[in-house]
Coordinates of C-alpha atoms and ligand atoms in Angstrom, one line a residue:
X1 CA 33.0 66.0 -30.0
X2 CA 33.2 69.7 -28.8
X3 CA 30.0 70.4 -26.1
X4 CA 27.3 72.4 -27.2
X5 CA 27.3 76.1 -26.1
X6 CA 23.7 75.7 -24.8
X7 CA 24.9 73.0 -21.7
X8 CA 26.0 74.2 -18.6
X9 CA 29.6 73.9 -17.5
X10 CA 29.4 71.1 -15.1
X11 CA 28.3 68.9 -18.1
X12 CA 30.7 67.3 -20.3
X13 CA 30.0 64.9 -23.4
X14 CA 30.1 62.0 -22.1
X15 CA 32.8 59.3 -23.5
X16 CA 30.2 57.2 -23.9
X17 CA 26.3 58.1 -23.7
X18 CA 25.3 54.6 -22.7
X19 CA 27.5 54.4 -19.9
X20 CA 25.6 54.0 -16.0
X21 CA 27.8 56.0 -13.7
X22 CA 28.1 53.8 -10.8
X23 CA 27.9 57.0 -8.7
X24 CA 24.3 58.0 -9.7
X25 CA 22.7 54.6 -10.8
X26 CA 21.3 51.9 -8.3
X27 CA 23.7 49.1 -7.3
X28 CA 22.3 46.4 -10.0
X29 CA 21.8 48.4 -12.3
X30 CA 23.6 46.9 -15.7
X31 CA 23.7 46.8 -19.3
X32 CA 22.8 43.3 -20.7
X33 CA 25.1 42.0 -23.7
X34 CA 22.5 43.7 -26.0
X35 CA 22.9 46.6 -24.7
X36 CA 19.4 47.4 -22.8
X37 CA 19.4 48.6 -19.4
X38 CA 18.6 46.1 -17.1
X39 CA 17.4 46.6 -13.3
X40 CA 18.6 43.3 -10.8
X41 CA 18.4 41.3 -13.6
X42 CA 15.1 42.7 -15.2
X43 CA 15.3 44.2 -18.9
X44 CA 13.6 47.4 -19.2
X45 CA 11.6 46.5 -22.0
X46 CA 10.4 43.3 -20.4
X47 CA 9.0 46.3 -17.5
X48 CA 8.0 48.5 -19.8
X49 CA 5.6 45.6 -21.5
X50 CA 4.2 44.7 -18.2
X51 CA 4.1 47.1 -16.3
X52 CA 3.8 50.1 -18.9
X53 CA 5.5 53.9 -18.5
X54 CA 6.5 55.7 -16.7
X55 CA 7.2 52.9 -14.2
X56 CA 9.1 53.7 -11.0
X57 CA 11.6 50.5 -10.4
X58 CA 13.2 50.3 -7.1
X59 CA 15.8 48.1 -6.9
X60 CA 15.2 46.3 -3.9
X61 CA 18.5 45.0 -2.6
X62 CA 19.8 48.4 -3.1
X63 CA 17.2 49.5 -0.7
X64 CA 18.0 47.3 1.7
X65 CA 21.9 47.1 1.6
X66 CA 22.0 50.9 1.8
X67 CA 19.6 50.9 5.0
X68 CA 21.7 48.0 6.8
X69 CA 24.8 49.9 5.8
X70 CA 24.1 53.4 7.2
X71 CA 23.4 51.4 10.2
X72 CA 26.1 49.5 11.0
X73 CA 27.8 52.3 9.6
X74 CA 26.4 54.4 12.7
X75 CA 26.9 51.4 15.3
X76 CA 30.2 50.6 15.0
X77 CA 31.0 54.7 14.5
X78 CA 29.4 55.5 18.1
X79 CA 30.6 52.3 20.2
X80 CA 33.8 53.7 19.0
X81 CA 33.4 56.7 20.9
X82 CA 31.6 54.9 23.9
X83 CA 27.8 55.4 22.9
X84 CA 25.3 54.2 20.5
X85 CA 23.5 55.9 17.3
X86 CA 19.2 55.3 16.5
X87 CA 18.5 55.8 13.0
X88 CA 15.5 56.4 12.0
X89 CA 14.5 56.1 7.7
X90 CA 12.7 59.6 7.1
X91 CA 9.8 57.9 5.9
X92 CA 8.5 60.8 4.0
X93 CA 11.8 60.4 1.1
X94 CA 9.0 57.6 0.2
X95 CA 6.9 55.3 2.2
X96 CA 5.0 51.8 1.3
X97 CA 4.3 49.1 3.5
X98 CA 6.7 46.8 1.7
X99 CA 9.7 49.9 2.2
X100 CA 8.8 50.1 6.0
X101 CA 9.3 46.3 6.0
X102 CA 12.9 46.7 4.5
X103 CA 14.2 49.4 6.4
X104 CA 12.5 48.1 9.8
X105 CA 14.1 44.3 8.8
X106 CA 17.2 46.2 8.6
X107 CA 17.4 47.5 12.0
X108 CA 16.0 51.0 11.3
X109 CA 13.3 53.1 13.2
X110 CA 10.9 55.0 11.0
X111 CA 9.9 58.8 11.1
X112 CA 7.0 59.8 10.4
X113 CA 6.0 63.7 9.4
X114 CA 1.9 62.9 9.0
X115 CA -0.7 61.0 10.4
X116 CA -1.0 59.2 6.7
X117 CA 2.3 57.9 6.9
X118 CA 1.8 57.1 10.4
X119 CA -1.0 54.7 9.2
X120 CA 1.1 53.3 6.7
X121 CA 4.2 52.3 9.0
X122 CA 1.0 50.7 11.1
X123 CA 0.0 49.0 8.4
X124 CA 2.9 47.4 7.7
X125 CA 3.1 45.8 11.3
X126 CA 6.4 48.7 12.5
X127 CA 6.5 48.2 16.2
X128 CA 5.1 51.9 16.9
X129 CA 8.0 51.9 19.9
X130 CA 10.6 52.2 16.7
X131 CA 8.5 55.4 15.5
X132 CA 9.3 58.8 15.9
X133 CA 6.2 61.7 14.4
X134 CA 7.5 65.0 13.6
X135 CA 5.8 68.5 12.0
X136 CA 5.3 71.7 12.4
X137 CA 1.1 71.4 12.7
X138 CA -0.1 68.5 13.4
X139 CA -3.3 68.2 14.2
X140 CA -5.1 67.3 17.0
X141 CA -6.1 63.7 15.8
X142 CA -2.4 63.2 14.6
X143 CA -1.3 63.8 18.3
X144 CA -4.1 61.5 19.8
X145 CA -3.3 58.5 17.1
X146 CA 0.4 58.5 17.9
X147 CA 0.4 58.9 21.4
X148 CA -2.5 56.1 21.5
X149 CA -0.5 53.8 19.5
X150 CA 2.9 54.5 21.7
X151 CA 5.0 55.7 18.9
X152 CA 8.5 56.1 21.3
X153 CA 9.1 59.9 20.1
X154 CA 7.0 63.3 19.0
X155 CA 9.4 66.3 18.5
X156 CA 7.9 68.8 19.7
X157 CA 7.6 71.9 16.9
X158 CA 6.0 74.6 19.0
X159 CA 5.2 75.3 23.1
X160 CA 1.8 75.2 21.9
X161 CA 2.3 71.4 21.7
X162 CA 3.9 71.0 24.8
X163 CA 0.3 70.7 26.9
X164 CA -1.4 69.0 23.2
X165 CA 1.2 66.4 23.6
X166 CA 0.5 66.4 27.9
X167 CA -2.9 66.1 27.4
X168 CA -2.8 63.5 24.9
X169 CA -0.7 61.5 27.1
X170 CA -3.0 61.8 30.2
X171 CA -6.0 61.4 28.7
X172 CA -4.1 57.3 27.6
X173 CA -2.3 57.2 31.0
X174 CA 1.2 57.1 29.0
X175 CA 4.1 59.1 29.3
X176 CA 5.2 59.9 26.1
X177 CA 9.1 60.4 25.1
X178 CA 9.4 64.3 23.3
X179 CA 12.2 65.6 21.6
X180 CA 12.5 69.7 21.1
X181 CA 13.1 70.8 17.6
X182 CA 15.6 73.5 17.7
X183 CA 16.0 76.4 14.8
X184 CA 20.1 76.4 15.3
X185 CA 20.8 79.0 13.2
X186 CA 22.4 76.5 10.6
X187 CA 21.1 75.9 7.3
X188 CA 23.3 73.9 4.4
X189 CA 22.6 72.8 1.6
X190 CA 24.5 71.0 -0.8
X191 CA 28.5 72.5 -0.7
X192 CA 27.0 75.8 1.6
X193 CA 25.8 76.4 4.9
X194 CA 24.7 79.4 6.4
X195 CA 24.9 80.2 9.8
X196 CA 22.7 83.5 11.5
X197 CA 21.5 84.2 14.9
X198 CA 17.9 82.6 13.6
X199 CA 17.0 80.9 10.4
X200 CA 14.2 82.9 8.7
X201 CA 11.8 79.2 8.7
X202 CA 8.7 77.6 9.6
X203 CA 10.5 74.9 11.6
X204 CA 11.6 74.6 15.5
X205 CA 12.2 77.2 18.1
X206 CA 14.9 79.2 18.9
X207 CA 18.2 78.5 21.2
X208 CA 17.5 80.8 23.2
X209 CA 13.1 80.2 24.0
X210 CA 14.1 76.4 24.6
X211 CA 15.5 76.3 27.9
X212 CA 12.1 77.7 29.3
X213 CA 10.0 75.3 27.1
X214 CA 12.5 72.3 28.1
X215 CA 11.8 73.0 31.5
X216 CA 8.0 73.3 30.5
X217 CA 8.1 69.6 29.6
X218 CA 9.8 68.9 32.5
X219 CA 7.5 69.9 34.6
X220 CA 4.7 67.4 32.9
X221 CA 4.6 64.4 34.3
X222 CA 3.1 62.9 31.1
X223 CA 6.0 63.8 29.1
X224 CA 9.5 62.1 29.2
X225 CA 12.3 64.7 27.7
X226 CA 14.3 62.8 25.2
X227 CA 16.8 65.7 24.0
X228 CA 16.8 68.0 21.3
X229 CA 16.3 68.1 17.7
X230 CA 18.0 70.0 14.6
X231 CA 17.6 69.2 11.1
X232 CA 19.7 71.4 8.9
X233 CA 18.4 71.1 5.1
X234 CA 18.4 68.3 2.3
X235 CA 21.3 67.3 -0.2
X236 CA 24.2 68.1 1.9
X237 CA 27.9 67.2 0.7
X238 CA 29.6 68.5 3.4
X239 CA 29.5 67.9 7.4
X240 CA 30.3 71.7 8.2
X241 CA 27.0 72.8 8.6
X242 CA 26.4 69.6 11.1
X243 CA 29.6 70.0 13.0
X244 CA 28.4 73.9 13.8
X245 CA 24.4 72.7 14.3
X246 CA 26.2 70.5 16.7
X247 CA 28.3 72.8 18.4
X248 CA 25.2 75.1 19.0
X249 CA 22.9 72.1 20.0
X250 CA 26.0 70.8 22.4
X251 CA 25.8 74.2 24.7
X252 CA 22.4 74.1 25.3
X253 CA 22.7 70.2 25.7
X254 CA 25.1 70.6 28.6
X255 CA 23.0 73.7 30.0
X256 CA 20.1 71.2 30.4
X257 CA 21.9 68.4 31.9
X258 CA 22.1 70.7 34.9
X259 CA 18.5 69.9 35.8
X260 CA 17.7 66.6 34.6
X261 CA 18.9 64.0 31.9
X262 CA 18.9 64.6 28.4
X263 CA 20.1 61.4 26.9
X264 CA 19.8 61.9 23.7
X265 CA 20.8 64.3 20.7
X266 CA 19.1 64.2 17.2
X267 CA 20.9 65.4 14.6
X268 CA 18.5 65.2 11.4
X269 CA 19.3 63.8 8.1
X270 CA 19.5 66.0 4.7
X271 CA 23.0 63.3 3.4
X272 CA 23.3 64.4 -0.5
X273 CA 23.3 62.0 -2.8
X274 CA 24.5 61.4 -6.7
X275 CA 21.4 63.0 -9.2
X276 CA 24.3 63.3 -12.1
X277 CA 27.8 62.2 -12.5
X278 CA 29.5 65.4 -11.6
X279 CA 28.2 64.6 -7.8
X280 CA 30.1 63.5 -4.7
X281 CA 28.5 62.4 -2.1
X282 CA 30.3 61.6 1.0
X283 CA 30.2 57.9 1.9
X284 CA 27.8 56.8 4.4
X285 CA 30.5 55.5 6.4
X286 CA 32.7 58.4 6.2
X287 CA 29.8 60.8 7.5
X288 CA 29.6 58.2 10.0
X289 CA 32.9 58.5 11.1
X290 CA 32.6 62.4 11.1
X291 CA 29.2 62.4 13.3
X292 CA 30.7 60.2 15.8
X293 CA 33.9 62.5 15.8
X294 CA 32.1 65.7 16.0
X295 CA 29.8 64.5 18.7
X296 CA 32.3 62.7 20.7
X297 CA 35.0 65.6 20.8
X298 CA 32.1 68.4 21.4
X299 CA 31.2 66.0 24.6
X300 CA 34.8 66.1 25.8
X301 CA 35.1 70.3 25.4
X302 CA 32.3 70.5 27.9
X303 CA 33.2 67.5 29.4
X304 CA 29.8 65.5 29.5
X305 CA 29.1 62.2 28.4
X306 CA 28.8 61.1 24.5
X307 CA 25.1 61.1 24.4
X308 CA 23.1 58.7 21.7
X309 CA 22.2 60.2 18.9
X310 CA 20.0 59.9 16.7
X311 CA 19.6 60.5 12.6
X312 CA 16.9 60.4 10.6
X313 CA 18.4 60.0 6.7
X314 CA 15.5 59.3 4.0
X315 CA 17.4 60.6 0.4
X316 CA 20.4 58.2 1.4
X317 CA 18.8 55.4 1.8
X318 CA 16.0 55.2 -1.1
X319 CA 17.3 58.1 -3.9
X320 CA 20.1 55.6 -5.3
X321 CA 17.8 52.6 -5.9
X322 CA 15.1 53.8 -8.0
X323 CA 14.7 54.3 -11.6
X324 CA 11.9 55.9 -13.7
X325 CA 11.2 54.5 -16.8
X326 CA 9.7 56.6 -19.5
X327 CA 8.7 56.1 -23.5
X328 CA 9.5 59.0 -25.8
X329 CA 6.9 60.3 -27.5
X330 CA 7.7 63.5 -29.4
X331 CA 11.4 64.8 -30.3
X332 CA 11.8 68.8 -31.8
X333 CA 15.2 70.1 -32.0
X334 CA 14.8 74.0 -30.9
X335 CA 16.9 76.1 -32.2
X336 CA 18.1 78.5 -29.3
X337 CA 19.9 81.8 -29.3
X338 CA 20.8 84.0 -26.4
X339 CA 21.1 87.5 -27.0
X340 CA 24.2 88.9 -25.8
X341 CA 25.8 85.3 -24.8
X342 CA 25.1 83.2 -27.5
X343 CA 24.2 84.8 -31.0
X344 CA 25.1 81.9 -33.1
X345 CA 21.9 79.4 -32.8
X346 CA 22.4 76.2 -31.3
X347 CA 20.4 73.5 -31.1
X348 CA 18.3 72.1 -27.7
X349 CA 17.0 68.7 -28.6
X350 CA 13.8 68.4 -26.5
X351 CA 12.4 64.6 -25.8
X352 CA 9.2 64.9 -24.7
X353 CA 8.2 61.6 -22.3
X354 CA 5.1 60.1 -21.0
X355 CA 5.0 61.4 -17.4
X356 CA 6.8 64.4 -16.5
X357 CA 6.4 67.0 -13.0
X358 CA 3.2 64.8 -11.7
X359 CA 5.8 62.0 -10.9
X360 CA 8.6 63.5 -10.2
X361 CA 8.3 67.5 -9.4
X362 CA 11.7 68.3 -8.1
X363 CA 13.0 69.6 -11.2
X364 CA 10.4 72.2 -11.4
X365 CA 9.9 73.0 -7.6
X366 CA 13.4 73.7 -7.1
X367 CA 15.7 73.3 -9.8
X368 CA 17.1 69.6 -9.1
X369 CA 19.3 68.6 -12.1
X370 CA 18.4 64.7 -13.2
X371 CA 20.4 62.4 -15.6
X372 CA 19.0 60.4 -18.1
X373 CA 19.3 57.1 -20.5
X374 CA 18.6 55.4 -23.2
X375 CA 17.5 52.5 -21.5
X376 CA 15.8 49.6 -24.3
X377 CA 18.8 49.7 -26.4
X378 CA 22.3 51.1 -26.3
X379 CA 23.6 53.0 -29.3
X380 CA 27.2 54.8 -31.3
X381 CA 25.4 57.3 -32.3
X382 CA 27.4 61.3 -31.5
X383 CA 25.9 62.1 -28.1
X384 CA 23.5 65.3 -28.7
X385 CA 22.3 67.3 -26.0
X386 CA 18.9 67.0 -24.9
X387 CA 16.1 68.1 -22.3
X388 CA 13.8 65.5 -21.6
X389 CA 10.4 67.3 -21.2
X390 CA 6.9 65.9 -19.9
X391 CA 3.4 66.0 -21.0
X392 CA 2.1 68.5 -18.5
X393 CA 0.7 72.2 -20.0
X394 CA 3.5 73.8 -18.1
X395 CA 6.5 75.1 -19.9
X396 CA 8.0 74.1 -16.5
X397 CA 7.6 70.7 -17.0
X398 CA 11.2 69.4 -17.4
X399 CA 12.6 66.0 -16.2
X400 CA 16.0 65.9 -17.2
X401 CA 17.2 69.8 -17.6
X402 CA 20.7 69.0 -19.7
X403 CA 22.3 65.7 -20.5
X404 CA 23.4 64.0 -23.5
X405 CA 21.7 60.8 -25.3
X406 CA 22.8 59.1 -28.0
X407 CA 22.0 61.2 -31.1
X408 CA 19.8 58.8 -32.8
X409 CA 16.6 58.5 -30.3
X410 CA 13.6 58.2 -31.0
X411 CA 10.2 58.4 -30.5
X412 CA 9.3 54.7 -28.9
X413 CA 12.4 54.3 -27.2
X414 CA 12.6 53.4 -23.2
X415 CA 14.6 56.3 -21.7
X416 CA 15.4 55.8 -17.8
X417 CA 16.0 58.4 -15.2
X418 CA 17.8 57.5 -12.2
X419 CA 18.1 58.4 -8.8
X420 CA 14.2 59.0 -8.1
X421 CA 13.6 57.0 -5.3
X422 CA 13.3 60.1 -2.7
X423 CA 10.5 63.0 -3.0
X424 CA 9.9 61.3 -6.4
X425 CA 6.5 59.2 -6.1
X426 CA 6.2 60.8 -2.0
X427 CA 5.5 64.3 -4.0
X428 CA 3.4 62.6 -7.5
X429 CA 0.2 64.2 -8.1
X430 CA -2.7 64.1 -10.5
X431 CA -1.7 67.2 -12.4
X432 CA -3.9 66.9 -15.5
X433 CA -5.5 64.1 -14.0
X434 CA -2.6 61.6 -14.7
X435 CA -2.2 58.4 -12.9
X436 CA 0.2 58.2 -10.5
X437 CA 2.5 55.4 -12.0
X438 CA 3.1 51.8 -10.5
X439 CA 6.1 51.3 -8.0
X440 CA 7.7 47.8 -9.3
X441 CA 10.5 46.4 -6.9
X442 CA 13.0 44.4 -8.5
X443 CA 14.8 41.5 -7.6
X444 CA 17.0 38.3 -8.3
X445 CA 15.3 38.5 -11.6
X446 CA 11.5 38.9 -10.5
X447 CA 9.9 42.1 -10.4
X448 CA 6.7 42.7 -8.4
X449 CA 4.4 45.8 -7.7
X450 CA 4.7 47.3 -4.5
X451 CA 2.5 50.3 -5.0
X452 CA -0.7 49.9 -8.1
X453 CA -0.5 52.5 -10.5
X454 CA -3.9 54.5 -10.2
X455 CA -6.3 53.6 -13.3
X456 CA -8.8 56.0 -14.6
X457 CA -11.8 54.6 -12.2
X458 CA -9.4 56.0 -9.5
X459 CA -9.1 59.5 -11.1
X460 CA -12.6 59.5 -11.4
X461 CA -13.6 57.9 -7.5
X462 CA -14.0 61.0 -5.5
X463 CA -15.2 63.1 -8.2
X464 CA -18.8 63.4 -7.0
X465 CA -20.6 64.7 -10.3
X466 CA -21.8 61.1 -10.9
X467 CA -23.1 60.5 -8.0
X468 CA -27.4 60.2 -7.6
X469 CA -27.0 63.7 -5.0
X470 CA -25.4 65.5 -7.6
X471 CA -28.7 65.2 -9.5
X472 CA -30.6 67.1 -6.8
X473 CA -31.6 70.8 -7.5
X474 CA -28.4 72.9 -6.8
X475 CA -28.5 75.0 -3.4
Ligands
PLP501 C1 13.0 66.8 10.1 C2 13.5 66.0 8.9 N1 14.2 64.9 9.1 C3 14.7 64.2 8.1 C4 14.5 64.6 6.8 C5 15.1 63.7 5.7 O1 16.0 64.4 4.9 P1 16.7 63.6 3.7 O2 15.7 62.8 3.0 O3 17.3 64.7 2.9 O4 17.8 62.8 4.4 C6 13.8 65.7 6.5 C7 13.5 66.2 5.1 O5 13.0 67.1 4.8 C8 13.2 66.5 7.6 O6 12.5 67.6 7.4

């Protein structure tokens, strides 16, 4: 079957529609001898029936084999080169209580970027030693909480927060570990980097301001100077744009070890990951192998010791392992022309779905391309191009840009998207006051709800029109 004029060249018809790329779908992720899409043993219509749609399903051993991996990945990659890795699971790719359980069962540390997923990594019982806060404002009370708790690492955003994070500190006789986030210059994403004097961005401070505001810290006996701290951008394929973050990071490392120790050297996460088949992600223990490399021979140029370093990977880990699952409600095949490209009409088949940018905005914040399918049956039917739309009153509101389903779908059908288990449910919201869907983890057969979908009486909780005051004469 010839591909229709309206997809975009990296998409091909697929050989077969009903196929799960091994690449982009979660590690138990099957077809059953039916033909339905099945999650660690778990039918999709058997989740769909109990839990209803759209249903995020996290595939909990995938969660948890993928944070033990990058781990010993990163241990056995550093001892190599004489020193030792800390990873820390960027908690904001998605946090619950049971997810800080898996990754902190797994040997990982947790960052956190607000005090609300501070108190969730709390919640779950996360030693706050194996917690690192990070951001750009945070706030007063976010400063107090962490340092109170003795989280073992706040990187330090601003010189503003040099005395916050000093006076927090005295005021619960502590002396609190810092890191300094640095803005190297180095931004990648995906297959590019780009490299100026100064990235044009919110985050860090510049090479050149940090020596002064290193030995700023140094000079508070409340604070304990860890190292410094780059993070480069999100969905890298490449380790370029590390190796020359490194490489920047490394001279001003080596400056600083000339007045007092910096053992440590963060380099950030941002590790792509599969969202279609046409992806390659580098393996978790190749970039391993790389990091360790690129640290250990930028140590012997200047000729200082291999410090630890540490990463802080959130997509990696979760992305792979989750699934949304979604009923079709309306189907409309648009007939499309572009003037000047394409004057013959074709046809865009758009499946609209039951959820849509409130659970997953990533397609229409910035363009992320999503696979898609049919997930309650399998089918021969000619693979037809589609865009899986949501219900939202945005023309925006797109799931699944371009992929192929089975021609045949219809309205009822289970369709599942995979690969949203980072910045999927983390970014939900109650656009047109929607519920934010259940989380389900799934495994050995058993499925179980992490995170409650949120009912209308939750839409409707802090809405305060109901309430007796609201009766009152209006001031
Ligand atoms: C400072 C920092 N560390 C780590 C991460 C995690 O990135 P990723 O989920 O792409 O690995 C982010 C993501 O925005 C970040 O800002």
């Amino acid at each position: 079957m010839s591909s229709n004029p309206l997809a975009p060249s990296w998409l091909a018809v697929p050989d077969d529609a009903n196929a799960l790329p091994e690449v982009v779908w979660s590690r138990n992720a099957t077809r059953s001898g039916a033909g339905e899409l099945e999650i660690a043993g778990v039918g999709a219509t058997a989740l769909a029936q109990r839990f209803g749609t759209p249903l995020y399903v996290v595939d909990e051993a995938d969660v948890k084999s993928r944070a033990a991996g990058i781990r010993e990945s990163f241990d056995r990659e550093f001892a190599r080169v004489g020193s030792s890795a800390k990873v820390y699971y960027a908690g904001k790719a998605f946090l619950s209580i049971e997810v800080a359980r898996w990754v902190t069962d797994a040997g990982l540390n947790i960052d956190v970027a607000s005090g609300g997923e501070l108190a969730v990594a709390l919640a779950a019982g996360v030693d706050p030693s194996r917690l690192g806060l990070h951001g750009n404002n945070k706030s007063l009370a976010e400063i107090d909480r962490a340092v109170g708790v003795g989280v073992g690492a706040i990187v330090i955003d601003s010189e503003i927060e040099v005395s916050r994070v000093a006076e927090a500190a005295t005021r619960h006789a502590r002396v609190q570990p810092v890191r300094l986030r640095i803005n190297s210059g180095v931004h990648a994403s995906t297959h590019e980097y780009l490299a100026t004097a100064r990235e044009d961005q919110k985050f860090g401070i510049p090479l050149a301001d940090a020596p002064a505001i290193v030995a700023l810290i140094r000079t508070q006996p409340s604070l304990q100077f860890l190292g410094l701290h780059s993070h480069i951008g999100s969905q890298i394929f490449e380790s370029d744009g590390f190796a020359e973050a490194a490489r920047r990071l490394f001279a001003l490392h080596a400056e600083l070890l000339a007045d007092g120790p910096v053992p440590e050297l963060n380099l950030g996460g941002g590790f792509g990951i599969a969202y279609t088949s046409v992806d390659e992600p580098l393996e978790i223990d190749e970039v391993a192998v790389r990091f360790a490399d690129i640290v250990a021979s930028g140590a012997a140029e200047l000729g200082i010791p291999v410090p630890v370093v540490a990463i802080e990977p959130g997509r990696t880990i979760v992305g792979p392992s989750t699934t949304t699952l979604y009923t079709v409600g309306t189907i409309k095949d648009v007939l499309v022309t572009l003037p000047g490209a394409l004057e013959t009409p074709a046809i865009r088949k758009y499946v609209s779905i039951d959820g849509g940018m409130s659970d997953n905005v990533r397609p229409s914040l910035y363009g992320a391309d999503y696979s898609v399918r049919l997930a309650n049956r399998s089918s021969d039917a000619e693979p037809v191009l589609v865009r899986i739309a949501g219900k939202h009153c945005e023309s925006g509101d797109i799931v699944v840009r371009a992929d192929y389903l089975p021609g045949d779908v219809r309205p009822g059908d289970l369709v599942g998207v995979p690969a949203t288990g980072a910045y999927g449910w983390a970014m939900a919201s109650n656009y047109n006051y929607l519920g934010r869907p259940p989380v389900v983890a799934v495994i050995d057969g058993e499925a179980r709800v992490i995170v409650r979908g949120e009912t209308e009486e939750d839409l409707l909780a802090r809405d305060m029109g109901l309430a007796p005051q609201a009766r009152e004469p209006r001031r």
